[in-house]
mmCIF file of C-alpha atoms in Angstrom:
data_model
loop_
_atom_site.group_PDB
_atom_site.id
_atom_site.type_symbol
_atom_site.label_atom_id
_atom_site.label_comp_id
_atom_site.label_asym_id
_atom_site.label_seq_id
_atom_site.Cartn_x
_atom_site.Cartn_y
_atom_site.Cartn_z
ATOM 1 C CA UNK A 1 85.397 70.438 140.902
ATOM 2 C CA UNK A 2 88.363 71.584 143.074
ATOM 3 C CA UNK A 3 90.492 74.409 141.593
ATOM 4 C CA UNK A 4 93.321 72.273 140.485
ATOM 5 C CA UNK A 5 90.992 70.272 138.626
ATOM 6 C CA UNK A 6 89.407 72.654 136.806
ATOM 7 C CA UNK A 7 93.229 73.655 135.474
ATOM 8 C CA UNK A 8 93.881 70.490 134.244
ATOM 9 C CA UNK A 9 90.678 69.873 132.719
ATOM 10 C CA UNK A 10 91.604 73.509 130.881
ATOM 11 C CA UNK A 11 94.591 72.294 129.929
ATOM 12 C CA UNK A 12 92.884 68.798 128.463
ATOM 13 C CA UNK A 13 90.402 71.085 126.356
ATOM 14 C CA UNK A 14 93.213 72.929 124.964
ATOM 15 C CA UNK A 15 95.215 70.090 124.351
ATOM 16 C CA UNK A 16 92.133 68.605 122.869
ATOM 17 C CA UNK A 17 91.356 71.298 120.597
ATOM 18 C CA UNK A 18 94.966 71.688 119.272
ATOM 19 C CA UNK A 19 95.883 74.961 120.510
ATOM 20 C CA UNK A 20 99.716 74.549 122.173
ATOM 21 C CA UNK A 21 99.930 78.150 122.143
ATOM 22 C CA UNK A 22 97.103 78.575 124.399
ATOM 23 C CA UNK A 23 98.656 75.453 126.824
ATOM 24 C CA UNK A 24 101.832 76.697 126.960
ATOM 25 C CA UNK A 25 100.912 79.935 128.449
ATOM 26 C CA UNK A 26 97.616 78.542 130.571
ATOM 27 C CA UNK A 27 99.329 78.284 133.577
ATOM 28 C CA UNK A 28 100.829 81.616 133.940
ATOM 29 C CA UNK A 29 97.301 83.266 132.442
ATOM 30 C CA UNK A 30 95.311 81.747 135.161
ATOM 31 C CA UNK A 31 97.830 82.203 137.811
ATOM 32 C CA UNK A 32 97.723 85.743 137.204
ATOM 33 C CA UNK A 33 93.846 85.633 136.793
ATOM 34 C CA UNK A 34 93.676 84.289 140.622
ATOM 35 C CA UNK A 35 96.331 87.138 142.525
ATOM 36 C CA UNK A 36 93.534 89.753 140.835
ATOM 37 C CA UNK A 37 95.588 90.927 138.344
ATOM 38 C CA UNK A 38 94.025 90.367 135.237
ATOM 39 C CA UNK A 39 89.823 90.031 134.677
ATOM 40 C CA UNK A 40 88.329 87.408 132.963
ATOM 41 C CA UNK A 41 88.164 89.042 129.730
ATOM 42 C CA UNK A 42 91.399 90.117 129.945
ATOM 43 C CA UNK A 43 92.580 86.579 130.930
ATOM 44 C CA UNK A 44 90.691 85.125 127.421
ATOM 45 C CA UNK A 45 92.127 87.585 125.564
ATOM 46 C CA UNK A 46 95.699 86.799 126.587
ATOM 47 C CA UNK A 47 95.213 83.226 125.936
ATOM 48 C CA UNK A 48 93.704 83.990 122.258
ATOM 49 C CA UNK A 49 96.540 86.300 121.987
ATOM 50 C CA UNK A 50 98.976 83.299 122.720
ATOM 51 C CA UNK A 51 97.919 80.895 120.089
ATOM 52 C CA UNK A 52 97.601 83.418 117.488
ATOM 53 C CA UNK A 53 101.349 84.275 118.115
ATOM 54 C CA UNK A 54 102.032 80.881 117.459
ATOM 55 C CA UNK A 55 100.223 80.147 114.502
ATOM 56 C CA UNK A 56 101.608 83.149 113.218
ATOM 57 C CA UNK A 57 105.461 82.578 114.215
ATOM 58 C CA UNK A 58 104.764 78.845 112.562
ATOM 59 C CA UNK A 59 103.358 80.495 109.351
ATOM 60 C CA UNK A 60 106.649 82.603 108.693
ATOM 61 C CA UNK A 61 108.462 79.864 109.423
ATOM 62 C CA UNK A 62 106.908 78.444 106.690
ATOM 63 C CA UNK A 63 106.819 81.181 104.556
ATOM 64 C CA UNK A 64 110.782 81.725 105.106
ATOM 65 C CA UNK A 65 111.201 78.299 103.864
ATOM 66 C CA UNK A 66 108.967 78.431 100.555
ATOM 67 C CA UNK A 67 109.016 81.928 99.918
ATOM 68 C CA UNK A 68 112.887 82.272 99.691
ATOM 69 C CA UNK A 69 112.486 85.876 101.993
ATOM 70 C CA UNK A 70 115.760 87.087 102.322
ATOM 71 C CA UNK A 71 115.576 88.524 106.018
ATOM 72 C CA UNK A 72 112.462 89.337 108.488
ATOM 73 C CA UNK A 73 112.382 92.865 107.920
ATOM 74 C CA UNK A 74 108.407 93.853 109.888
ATOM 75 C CA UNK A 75 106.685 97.007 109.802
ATOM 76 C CA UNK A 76 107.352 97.532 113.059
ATOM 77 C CA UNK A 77 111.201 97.983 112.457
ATOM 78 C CA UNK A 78 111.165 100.533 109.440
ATOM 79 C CA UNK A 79 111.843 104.234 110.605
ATOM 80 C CA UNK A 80 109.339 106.675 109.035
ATOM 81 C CA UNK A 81 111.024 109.728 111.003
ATOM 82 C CA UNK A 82 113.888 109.192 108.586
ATOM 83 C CA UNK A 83 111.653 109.161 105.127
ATOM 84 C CA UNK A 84 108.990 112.036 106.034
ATOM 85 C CA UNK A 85 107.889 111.613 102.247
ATOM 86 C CA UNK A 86 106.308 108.202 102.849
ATOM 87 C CA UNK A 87 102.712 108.794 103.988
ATOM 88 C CA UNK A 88 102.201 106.235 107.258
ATOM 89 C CA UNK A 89 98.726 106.193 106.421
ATOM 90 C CA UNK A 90 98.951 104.219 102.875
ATOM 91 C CA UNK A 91 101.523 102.058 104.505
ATOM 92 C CA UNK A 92 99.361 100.746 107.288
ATOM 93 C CA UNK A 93 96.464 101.105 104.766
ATOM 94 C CA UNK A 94 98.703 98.749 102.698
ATOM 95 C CA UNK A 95 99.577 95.803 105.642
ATOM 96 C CA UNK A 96 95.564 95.385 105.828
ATOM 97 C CA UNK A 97 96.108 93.796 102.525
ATOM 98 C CA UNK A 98 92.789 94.905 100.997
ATOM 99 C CA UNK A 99 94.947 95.241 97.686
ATOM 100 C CA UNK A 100 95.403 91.389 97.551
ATOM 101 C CA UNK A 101 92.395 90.276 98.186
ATOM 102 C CA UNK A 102 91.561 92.892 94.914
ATOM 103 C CA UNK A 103 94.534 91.460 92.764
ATOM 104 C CA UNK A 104 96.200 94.853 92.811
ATOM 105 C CA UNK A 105 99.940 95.693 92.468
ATOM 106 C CA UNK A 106 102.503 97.815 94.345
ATOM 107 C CA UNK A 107 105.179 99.739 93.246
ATOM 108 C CA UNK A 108 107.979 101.098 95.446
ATOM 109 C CA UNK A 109 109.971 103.751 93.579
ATOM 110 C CA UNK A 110 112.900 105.400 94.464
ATOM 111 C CA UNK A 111 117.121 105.565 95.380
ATOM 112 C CA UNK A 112 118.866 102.888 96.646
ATOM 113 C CA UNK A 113 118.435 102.348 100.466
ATOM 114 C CA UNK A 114 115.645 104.414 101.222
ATOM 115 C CA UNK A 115 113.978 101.498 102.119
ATOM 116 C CA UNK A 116 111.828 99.694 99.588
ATOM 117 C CA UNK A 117 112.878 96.132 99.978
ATOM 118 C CA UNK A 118 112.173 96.727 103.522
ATOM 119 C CA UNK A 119 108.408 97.363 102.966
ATOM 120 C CA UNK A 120 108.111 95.068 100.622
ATOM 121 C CA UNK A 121 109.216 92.206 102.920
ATOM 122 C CA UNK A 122 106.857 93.984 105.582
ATOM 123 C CA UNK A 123 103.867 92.919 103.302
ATOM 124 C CA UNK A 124 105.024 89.520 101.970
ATOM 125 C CA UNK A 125 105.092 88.793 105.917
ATOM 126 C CA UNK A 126 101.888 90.495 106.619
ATOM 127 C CA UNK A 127 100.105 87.961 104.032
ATOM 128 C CA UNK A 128 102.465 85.238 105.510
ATOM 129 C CA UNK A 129 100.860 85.352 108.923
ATOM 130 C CA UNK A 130 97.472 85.874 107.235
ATOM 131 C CA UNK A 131 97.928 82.666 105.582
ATOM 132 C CA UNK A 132 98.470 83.589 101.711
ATOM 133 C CA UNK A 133 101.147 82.028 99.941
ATOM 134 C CA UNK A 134 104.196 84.787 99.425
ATOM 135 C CA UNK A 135 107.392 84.144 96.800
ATOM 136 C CA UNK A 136 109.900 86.259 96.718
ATOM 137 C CA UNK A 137 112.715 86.795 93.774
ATOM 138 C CA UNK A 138 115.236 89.926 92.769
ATOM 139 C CA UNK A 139 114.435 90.877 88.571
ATOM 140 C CA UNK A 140 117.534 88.993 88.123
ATOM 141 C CA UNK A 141 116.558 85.714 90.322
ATOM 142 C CA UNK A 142 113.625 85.113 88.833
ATOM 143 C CA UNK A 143 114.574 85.463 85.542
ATOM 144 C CA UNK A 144 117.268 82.893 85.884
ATOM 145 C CA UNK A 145 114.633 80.977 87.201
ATOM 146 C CA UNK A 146 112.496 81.386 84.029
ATOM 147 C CA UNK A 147 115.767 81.133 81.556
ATOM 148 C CA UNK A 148 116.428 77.671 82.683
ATOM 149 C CA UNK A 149 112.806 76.289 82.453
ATOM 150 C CA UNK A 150 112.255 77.285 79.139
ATOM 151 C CA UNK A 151 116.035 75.594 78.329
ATOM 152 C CA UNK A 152 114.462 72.349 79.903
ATOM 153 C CA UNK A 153 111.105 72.770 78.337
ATOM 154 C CA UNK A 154 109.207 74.136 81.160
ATOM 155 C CA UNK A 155 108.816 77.131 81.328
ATOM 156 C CA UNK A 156 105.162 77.097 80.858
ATOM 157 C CA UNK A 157 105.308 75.185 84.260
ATOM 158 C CA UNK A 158 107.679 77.314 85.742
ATOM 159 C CA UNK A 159 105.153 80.213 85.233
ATOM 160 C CA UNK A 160 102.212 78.644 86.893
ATOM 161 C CA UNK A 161 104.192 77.744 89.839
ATOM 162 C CA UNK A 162 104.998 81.808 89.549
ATOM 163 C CA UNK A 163 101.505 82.409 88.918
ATOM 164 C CA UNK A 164 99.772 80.891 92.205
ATOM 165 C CA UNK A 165 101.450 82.729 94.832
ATOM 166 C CA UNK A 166 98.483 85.430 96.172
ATOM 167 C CA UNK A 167 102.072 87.645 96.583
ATOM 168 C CA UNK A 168 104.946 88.331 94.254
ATOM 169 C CA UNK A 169 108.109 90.376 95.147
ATOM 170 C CA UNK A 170 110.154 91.339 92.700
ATOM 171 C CA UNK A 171 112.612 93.153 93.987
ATOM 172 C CA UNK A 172 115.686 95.309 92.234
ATOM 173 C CA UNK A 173 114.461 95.903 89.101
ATOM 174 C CA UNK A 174 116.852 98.332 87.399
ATOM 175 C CA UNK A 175 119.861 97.394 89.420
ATOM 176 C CA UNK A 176 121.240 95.334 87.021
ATOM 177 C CA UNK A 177 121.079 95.142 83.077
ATOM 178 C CA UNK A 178 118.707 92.169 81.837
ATOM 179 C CA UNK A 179 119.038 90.767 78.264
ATOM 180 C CA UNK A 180 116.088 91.316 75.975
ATOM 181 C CA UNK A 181 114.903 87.452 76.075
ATOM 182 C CA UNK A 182 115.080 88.016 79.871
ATOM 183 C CA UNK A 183 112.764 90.733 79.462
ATOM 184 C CA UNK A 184 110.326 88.941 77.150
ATOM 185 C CA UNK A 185 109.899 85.943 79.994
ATOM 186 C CA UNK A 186 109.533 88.896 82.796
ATOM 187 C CA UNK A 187 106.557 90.141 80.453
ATOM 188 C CA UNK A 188 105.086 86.767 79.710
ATOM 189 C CA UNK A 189 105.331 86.299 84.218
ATOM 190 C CA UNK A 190 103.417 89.541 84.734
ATOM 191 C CA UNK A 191 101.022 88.757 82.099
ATOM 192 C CA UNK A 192 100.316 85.489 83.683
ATOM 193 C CA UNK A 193 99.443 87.162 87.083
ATOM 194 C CA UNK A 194 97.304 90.192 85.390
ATOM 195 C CA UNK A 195 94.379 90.410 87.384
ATOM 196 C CA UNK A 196 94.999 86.564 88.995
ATOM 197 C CA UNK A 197 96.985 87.845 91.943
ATOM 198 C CA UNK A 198 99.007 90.621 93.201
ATOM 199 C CA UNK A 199 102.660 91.596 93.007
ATOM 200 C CA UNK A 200 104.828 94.347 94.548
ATOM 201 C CA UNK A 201 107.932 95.627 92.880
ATOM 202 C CA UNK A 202 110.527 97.795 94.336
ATOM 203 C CA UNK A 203 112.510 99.608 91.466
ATOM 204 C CA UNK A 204 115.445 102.200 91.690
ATOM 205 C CA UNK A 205 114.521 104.000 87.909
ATOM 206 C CA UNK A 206 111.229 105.647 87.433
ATOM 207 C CA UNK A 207 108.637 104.094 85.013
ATOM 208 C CA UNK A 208 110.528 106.535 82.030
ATOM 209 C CA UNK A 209 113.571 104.749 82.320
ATOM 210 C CA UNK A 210 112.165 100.936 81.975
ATOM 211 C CA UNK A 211 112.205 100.631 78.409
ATOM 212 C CA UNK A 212 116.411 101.070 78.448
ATOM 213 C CA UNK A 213 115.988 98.188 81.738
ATOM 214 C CA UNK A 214 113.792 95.987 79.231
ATOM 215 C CA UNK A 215 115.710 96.966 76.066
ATOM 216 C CA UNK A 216 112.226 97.572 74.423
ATOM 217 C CA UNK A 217 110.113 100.600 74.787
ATOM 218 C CA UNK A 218 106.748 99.391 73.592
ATOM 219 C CA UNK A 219 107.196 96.189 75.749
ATOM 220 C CA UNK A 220 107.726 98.523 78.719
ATOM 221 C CA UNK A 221 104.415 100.073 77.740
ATOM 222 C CA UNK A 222 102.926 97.140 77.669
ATOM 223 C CA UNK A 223 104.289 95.704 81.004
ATOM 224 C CA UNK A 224 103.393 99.307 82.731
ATOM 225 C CA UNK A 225 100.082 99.592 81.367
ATOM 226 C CA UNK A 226 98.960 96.183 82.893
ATOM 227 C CA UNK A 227 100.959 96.742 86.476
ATOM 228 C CA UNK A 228 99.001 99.946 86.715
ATOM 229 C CA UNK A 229 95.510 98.805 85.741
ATOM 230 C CA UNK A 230 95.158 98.108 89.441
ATOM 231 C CA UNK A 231 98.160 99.626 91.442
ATOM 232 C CA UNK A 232 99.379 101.660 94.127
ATOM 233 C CA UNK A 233 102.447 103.795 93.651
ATOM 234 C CA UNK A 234 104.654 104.434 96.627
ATOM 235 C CA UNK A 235 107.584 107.404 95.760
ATOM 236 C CA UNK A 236 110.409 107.392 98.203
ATOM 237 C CA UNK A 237 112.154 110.604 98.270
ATOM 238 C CA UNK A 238 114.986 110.552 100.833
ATOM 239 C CA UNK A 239 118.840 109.628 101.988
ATOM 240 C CA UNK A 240 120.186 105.774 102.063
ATOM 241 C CA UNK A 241 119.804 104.052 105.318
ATOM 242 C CA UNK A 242 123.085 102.785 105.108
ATOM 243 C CA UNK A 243 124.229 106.088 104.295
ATOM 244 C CA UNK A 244 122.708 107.394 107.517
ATOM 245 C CA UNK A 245 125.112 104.878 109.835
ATOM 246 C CA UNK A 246 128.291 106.448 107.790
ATOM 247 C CA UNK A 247 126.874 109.768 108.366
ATOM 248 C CA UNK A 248 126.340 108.729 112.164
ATOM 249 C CA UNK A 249 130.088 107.176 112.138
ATOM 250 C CA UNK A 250 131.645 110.504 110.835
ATOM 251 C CA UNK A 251 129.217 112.540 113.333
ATOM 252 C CA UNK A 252 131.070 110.529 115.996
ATOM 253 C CA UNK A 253 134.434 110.746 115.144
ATOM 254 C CA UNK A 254 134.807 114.053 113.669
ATOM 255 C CA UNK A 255 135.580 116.129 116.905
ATOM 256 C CA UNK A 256 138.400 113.608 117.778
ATOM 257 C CA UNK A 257 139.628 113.692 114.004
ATOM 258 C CA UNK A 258 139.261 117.302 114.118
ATOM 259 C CA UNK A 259 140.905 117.702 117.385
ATOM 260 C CA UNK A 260 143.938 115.553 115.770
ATOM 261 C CA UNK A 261 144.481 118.018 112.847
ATOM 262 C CA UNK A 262 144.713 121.134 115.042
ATOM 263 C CA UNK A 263 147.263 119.047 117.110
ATOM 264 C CA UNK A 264 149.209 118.628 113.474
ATOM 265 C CA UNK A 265 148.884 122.360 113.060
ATOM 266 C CA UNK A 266 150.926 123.622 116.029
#
């Protein structure tokens, strides 16, 4: 079998076995493999490398289209030199996603824009490319959500949908005030998913201050007690994000605003 053979009987295997991620980059893997550049191994690996990209750009595709994920925001992109009092370690330890497959919970505590929605999203698109199912809602969303189905008598359907997902966001829970029937139907969500499958929730009030959110102390209880039977607790101690670009704005402009007042001065 002549070289050029051999490639297109390659390419008739990979077509063959499904794998357009592997075809598409075939030609320059194997071009490369010839001019000594890469080994055989190296050459395999590559081509693996290239479908799993795929199937994993196709499976947030999906995921962005189901899971109603506001933005892409990876792990890659967060800044950990900026929040020194997030532990890396727990964070990777976190995007292995040992606590789904153990129906655990996360909670991200802490000000607004130290970036908790941010990690968040990071795991609901780590389980995307693994293949779970991922659904993400603000407090407020998803309570809407559950408001209307029990006005159209299904709300008991509304919380199995809400129940399947292997992930839950919820994100913003003490940004804005909830009624006390909203509350009830938030309970009666995280109830559903006790111990069935996991949810992370990003919250700008510490656990103290979720009775006032709820508008019922012992409910809070209740609703803590069961997100921390099997949870992980990330505290966020540090300055806003967006905070830090106004900070870098003023930083830039203050010698030529400064430079303008001493001009004013004489």
């Amino acid at each position: 079998m002549s070289a050029t053979e051999r490639r297109d009987h390659i390419r008739e295997m990979l077509a063959d076995l499904k794998l357009p991620g592997a075809l598409e980059a075939v030609d320059d893997i194997l071009a490369a493999a010839d001019n000594a550049s890469l080994t055989a191994s190296e050459a395999i690996e590559r081509l693996l490398d290239a479908q799993i990209t795929l199937r994993n750009n196709r499976r947030l595709q999906t995921a962005m289209r189901s899971s109603r994920l506001p933005a892409v925001k990876a792990l890659e992109q967060f800044d950990f030199a900026f929040q020194p009092s997030i532990k890396r370690e727990q964070i990777d330890s976190l995007h292995e996603l040992g606590f789904v497959n153990r129906q655990e919970n996360v909670i991200f505590l802490g000000p607004p824009g130290v970036g908790k929605t941010h990690l968040a999203i990071s795991l609901a698109i780590a389980a995307a490319e693994s293949g779970r199912r991922v659904y993400y809602g603000t407090l407020v969303n998803l309570i809407e959500s559950l408001e209307q189905a029990k006005a159209n008598g299904q709300l008991a359907r509304r919380l199995r949908i809400l129940s399947h997902p292997a992930l839950l966001i919820v994100d913003e829970i003490g940004y804005l005030p909830i009624s006390r029937d909203g509350a009830v139907l938030f309970f009666q969500l995280i109830n559903a998913r006790y111990e069935h499958a996991s949810t992370v929730l990003t919250s700008n009030k510490g656990f103290e201050d979720w009775g006032a959110i709820l508008g019922d102390e012992v409910m809070a209880a209740a609703l803590i007690d069961r997100l921390m039977h099997h949870c992980h607790v990330v505290n966020i101690r540090g300055n806003s994000y967006r905070m830090r670009e106004h900070t870098d704005l003023w930083q830039a402009i203050q010698p030529g605003y400064e430079e303008s007042q001493e001009e004013k001065t004489h």
